[in-house]
XYZ file of C-alpha atoms in Angstrom:
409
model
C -41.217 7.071 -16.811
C -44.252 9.146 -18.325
C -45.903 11.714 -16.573
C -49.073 9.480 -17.371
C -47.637 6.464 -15.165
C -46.490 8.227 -12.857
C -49.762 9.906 -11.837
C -51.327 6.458 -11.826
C -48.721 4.414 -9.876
C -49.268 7.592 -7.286
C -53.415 7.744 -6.980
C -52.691 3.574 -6.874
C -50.166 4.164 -4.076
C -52.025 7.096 -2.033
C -54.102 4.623 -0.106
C -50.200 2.786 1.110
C -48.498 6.259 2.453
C -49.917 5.570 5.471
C -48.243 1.884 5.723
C -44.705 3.394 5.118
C -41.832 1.495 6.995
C -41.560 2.903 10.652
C -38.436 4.815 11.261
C -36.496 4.093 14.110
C -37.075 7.241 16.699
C -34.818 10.144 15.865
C -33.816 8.916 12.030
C -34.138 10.844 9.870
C -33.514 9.510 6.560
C -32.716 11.687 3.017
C -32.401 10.832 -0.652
C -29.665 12.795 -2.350
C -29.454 13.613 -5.844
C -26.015 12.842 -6.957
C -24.471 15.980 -8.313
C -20.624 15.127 -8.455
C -18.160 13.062 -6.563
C -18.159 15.325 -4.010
C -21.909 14.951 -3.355
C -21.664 11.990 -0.914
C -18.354 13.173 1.050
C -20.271 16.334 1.642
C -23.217 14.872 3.132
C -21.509 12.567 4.845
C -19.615 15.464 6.858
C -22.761 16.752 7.339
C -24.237 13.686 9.535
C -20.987 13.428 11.626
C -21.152 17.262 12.608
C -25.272 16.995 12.789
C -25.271 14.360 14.833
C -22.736 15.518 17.195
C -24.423 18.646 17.953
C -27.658 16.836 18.361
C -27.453 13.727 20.454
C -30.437 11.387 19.762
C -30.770 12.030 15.786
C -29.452 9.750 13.241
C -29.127 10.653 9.501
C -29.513 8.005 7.063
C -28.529 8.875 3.479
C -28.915 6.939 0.015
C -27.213 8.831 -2.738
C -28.884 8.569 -5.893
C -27.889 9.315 -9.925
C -30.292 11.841 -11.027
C -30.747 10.115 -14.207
C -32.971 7.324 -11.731
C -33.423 9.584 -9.253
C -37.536 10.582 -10.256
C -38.378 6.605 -11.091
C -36.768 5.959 -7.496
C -38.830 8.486 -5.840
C -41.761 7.385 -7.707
C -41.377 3.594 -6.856
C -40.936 4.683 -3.234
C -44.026 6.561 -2.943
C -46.161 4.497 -4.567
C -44.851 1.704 -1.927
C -44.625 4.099 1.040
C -41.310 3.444 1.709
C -39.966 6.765 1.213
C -37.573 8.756 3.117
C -38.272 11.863 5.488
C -36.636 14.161 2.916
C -35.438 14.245 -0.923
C -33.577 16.096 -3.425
C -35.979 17.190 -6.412
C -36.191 19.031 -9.155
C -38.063 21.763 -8.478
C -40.012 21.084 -12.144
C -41.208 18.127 -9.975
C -43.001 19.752 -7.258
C -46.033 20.724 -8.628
C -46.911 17.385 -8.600
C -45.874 16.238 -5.641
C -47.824 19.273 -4.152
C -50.907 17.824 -6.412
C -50.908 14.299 -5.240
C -50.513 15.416 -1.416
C -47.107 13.702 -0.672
C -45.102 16.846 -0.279
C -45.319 18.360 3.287
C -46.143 22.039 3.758
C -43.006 24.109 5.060
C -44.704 27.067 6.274
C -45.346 26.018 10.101
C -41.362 25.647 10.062
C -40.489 28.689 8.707
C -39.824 32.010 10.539
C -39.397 35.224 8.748
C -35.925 35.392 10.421
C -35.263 31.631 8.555
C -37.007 32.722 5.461
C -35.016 36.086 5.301
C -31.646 34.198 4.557
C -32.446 33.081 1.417
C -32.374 35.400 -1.765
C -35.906 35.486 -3.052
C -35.275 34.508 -6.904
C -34.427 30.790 -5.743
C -37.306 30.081 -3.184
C -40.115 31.462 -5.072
C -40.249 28.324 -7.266
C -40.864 26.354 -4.128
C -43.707 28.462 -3.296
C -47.163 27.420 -4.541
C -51.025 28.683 -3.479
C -49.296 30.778 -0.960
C -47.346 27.966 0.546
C -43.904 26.717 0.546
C -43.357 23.439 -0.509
C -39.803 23.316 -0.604
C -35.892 24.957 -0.082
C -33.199 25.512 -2.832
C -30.573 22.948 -2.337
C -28.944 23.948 -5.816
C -29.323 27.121 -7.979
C -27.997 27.989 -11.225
C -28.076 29.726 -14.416
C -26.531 29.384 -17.749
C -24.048 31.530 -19.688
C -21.951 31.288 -22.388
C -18.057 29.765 -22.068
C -15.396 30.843 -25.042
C -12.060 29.845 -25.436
C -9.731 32.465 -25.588
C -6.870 31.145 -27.320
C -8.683 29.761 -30.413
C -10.762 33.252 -30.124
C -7.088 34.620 -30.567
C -5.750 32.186 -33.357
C -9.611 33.105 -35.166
C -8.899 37.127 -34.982
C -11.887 37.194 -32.902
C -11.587 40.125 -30.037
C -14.250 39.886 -28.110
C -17.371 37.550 -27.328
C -20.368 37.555 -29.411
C -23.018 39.949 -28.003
C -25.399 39.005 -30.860
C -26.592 34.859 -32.642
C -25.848 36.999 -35.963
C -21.785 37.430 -34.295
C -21.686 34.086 -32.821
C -21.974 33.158 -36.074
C -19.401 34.635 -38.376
C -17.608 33.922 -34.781
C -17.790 29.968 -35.554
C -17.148 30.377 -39.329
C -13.539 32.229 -38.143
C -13.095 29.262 -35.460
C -13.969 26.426 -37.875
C -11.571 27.781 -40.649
C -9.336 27.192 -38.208
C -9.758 23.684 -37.152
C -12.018 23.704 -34.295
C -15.293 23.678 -33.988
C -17.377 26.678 -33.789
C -20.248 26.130 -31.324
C -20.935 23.312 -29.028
C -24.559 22.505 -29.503
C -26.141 19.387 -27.660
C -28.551 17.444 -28.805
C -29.512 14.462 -26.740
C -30.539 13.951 -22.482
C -31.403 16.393 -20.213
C -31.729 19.967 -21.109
C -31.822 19.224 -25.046
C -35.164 21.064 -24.865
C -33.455 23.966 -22.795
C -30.307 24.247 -25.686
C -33.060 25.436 -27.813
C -34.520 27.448 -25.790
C -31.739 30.398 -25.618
C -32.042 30.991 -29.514
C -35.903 31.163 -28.773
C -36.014 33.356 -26.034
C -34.137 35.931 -28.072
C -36.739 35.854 -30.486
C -38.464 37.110 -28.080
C -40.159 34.127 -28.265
C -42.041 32.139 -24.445
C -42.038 28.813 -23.714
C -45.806 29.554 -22.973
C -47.805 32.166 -25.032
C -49.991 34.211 -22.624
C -53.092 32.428 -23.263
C -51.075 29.350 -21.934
C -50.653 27.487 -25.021
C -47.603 26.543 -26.348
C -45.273 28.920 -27.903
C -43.439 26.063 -30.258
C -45.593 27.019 -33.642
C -44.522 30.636 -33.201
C -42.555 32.853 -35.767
C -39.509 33.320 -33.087
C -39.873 29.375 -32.074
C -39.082 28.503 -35.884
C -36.586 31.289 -36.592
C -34.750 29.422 -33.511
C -34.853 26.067 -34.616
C -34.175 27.536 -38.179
C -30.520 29.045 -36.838
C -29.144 26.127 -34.862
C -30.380 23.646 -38.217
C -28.807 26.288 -40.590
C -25.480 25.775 -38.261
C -25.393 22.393 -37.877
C -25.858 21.978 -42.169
C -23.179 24.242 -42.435
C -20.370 22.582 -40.132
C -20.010 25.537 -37.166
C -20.995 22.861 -34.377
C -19.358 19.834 -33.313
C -20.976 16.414 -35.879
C -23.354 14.289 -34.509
C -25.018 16.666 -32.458
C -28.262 14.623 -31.720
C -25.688 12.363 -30.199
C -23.944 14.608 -27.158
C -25.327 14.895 -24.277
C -24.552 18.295 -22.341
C -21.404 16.384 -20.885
C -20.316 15.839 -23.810
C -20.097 19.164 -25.311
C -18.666 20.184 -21.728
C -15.735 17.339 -22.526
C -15.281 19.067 -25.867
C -14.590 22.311 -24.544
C -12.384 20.902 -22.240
C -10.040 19.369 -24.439
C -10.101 22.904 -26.311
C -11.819 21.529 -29.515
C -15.353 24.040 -29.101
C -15.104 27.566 -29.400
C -18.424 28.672 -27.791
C -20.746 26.997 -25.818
C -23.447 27.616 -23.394
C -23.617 25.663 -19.597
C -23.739 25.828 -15.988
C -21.241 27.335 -13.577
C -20.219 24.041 -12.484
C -17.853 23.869 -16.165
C -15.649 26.741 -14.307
C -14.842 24.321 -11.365
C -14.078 20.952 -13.553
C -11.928 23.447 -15.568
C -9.937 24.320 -12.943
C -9.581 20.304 -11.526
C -9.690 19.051 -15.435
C -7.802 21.752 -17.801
C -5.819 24.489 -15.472
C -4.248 25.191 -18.468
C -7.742 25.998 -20.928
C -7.809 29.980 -21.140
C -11.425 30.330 -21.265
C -13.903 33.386 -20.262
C -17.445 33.748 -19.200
C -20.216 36.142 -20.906
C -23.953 36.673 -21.562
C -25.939 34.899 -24.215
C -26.375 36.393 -27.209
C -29.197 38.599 -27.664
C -31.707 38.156 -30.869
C -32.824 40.693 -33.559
C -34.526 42.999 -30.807
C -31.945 42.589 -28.594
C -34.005 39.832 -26.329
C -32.053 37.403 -24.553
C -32.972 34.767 -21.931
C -30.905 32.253 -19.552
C -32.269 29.363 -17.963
C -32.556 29.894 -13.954
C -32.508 26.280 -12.198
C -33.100 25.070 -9.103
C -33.117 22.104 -7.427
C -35.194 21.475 -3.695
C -35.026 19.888 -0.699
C -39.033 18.239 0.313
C -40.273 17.109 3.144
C -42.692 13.954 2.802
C -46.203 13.948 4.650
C -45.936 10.873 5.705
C -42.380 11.026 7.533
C -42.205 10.036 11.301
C -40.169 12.188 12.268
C -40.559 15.411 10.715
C -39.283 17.954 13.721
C -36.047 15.846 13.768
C -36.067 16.252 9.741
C -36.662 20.205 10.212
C -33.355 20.454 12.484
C -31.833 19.179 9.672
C -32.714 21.403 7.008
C -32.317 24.559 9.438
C -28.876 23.263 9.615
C -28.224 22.812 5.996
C -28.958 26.348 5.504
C -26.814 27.792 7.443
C -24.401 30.278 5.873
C -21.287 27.877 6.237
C -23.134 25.034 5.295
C -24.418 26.357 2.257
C -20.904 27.596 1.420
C -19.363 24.152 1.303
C -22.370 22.583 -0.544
C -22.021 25.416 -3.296
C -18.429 26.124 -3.368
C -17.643 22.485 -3.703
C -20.574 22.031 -6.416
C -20.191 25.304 -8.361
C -23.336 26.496 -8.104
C -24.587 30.342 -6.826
C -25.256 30.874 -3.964
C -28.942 30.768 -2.441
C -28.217 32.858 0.980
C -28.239 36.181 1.033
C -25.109 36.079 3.775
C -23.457 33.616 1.804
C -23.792 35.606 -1.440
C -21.375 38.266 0.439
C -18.412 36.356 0.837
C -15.000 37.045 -1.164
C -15.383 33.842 -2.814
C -18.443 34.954 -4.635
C -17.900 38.821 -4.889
C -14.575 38.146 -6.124
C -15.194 35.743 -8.371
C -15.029 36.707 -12.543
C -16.717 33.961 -13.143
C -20.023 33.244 -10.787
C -20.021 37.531 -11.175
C -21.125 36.960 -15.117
C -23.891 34.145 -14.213
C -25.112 36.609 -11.545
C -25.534 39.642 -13.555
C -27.688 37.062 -16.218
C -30.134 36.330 -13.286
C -32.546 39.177 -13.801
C -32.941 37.658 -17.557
C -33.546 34.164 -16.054
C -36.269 31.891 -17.313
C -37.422 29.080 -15.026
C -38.966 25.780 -15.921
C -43.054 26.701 -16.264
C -44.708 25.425 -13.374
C -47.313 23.475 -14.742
C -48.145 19.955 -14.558
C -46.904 17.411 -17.558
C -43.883 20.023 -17.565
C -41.600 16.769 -18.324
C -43.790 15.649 -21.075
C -43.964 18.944 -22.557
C -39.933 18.762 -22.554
C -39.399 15.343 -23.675
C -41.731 16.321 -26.878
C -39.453 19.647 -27.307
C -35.792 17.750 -27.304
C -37.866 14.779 -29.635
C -38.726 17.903 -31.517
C -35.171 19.598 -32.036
C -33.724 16.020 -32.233
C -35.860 15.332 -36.163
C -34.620 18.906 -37.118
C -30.895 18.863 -36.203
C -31.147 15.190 -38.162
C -32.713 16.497 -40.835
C -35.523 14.054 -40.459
C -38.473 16.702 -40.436
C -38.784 20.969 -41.423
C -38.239 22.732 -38.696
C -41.947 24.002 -38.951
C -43.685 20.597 -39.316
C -41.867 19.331 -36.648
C -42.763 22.438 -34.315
C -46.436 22.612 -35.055
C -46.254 19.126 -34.444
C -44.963 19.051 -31.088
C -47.012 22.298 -30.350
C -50.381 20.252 -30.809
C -48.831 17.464 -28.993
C -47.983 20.069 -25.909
C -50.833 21.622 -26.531
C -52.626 18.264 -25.844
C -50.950 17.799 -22.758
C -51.677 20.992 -21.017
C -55.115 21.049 -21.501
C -55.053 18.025 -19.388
């Protein structure tokens, strides 16, 4: 659904928030976005050991695909039937916050509740001074390599350069595999692009807030990943893998590079024990710029819920340390609690250690409204120019003007 609709259906559906289904007394009911199989059995644990420490409160979940998950919410506000809390992603908020849906935290929060958390993930939830939401999920992006085709290719280390990575997937591809997994279709196709940018030294936003897509470093970026696709380093049909996809590729040992989540390290592990594979930074541009994308997801409160101390209990109890450590550990994501970020699992951990020492180079979604418009017209963008269907600089200043268009708004 557009950004456009969506801001309708809401200012048609403000007047019905206050005609929202009553809740039985003590209910609290949630809308989980559906991360893995492992999402539901969590939060089902979760209500069994809630509930038995506080007599009187009922949890009520509906687990929901994220791929529906923002239409659902929408729908559900718009008829005032939605839940006490939800699952969001945090690019969301701002409008939530705008249209006067999402409940202030701040009368919840102590300092001693807000010092658990490690500030990098709540500050996204924070906006005009107040906090808005928690982070549920948190992650960052490196880059995956396989080490056995890294062997059979002579290669000896990761590429710490795009310039590398390159004569990297020229040594993988003369041997049969593909050099670099690049996606080019769903969620985060806009984001893909956005690591060769960044090492441009190139913003998603120039500092006079316009768009930075018609910018030399924007088109040298686009210019790179086109140049690799035209000369066979990534996987074919890029424009149509989604980021699972490429993460399948890798699996079956058929990618030699390719940039993700930490969640790849734990379906590894359950998918392809046997896939020798290692974790490092993104590689740095001309100037030696680099960027990774910082993510989180939050946890909202709704204005118009009935039962909103009942719904606090709940969230005070999903961040506790050994809450958050199932949630996480059984996800693969980092850790959002500053005790929790001190346990062996984490500190010991090769892996989660390499996404961790990224996060001072993280980049998080702007937070601006339209910021899923602006997206959608940056994967459209990259989608023309990996198909060869536009320059790489028509297209850009293209979907510059038409970003451009939407933040002035």
């Amino acid at each position: 659904m557009s950004l456009a609709k969506w801001t309708v259906g809401l200012l048609a559906g403000m007047s019905m928030l206050a005609l929202a289904a009553p809740a039985d007394a003590g209910e609290v009911r949630v809308t989980v976005a559906e991360y893995s199989a492992k999402t539901g059995p969590y939060f089902e644990a979760v209500k069994k050991e809630f509930e038995a420490a506080n007599p009187g409160i009922t949890i009520k979940y509906e687990v929901v695909p994220w791929d529906v998950l923002l239409q659902k919410l929408t729908t559900d506000i718009t008829a005032g039937t939605n839940a006490d809390l939800s699952i969001i992603g945090t690019r969301w908020l701002i409008d939530f916050v705008q249209q006067d849906v999402a409940e202030p935290l701040d009368s919840y929060i102590t300092p001693e509740f807000k010092d658990r958390f490690i500030d990098t993930f709540l500050q996204p939830s924070i906006m005009g001074g107040h906090t808005y939401g928690l982070p549920i999920a948190a992650s960052a992006r490196a880059m995956y390599y396989n080490k056995e085709l890294f062997e059979k290719a002579g290669i000896t280390k990761p590429p710490a350069t795009w310039t590398e990575l390159q004569e990297d997937a020229r040594k993988i591809k003369a041997i049969g595999a593909f050099g670099f997994g690049l996606q080019g279709k769903e969620i985060e196709t806009d984001v893909y692009y956005y690591y060769a940018m960044w090492s441009q030294g190139t913003e998603i936003l120039n500092k006079d807030g316009t768009s930075g897509l018609s910018t030399p470093g924007a088109l040298e970026a686009a210019k790179l990943y086109k140049s690799m696709i035209d000369e066979g380093l990534t996987e074919p049909g890029v424009t149509s893998n989604n980021r699972e996809d490429v993460q399948n590729l890798f699996k079956q040992g058929k990618v030699g590079m390719m940039i993700t989540a930490p969640f790849l390290s734990n379906q590894i592990k359950e998918e392809a024990p046997s896939l020798k594979y290692g974790v490092a930074a993104i590689p740095a541009g001309p100037t030696g710029a680099r960027g990774t994308y910082g993510v989180t997801d939050s946890i909202i409160m709704f204005k118009n819920s009935k039962n909103k101390d009942e719904a606090w209990k709940l969230l005070d109890f999903l961040f506790t340390k050994e809450q958050r450590a199932k949630f996480t550990q059984g996800e693969g994501f980092l850790p959002v609690n500053k005790e929790e970020a001190k346990m062996d699992y984490y500190v010991n951990n090769a892996d989660l250690a390499a996404f961790t020492a990224l996060l001072p180079d993280a980049r998080f979604a702007p937070v601006i409204p339209g910021w899923e418009e602006i997206a959608q017209i940056t994967s459209d963008a990259m989608q023309k120019i990996y198909l060869g269907s536009a320059e790489p600089e028509a297209a850009l200043k293209e979907a510059a003007a038409k970003a451009n268009g939407v933040l002035k708004k």
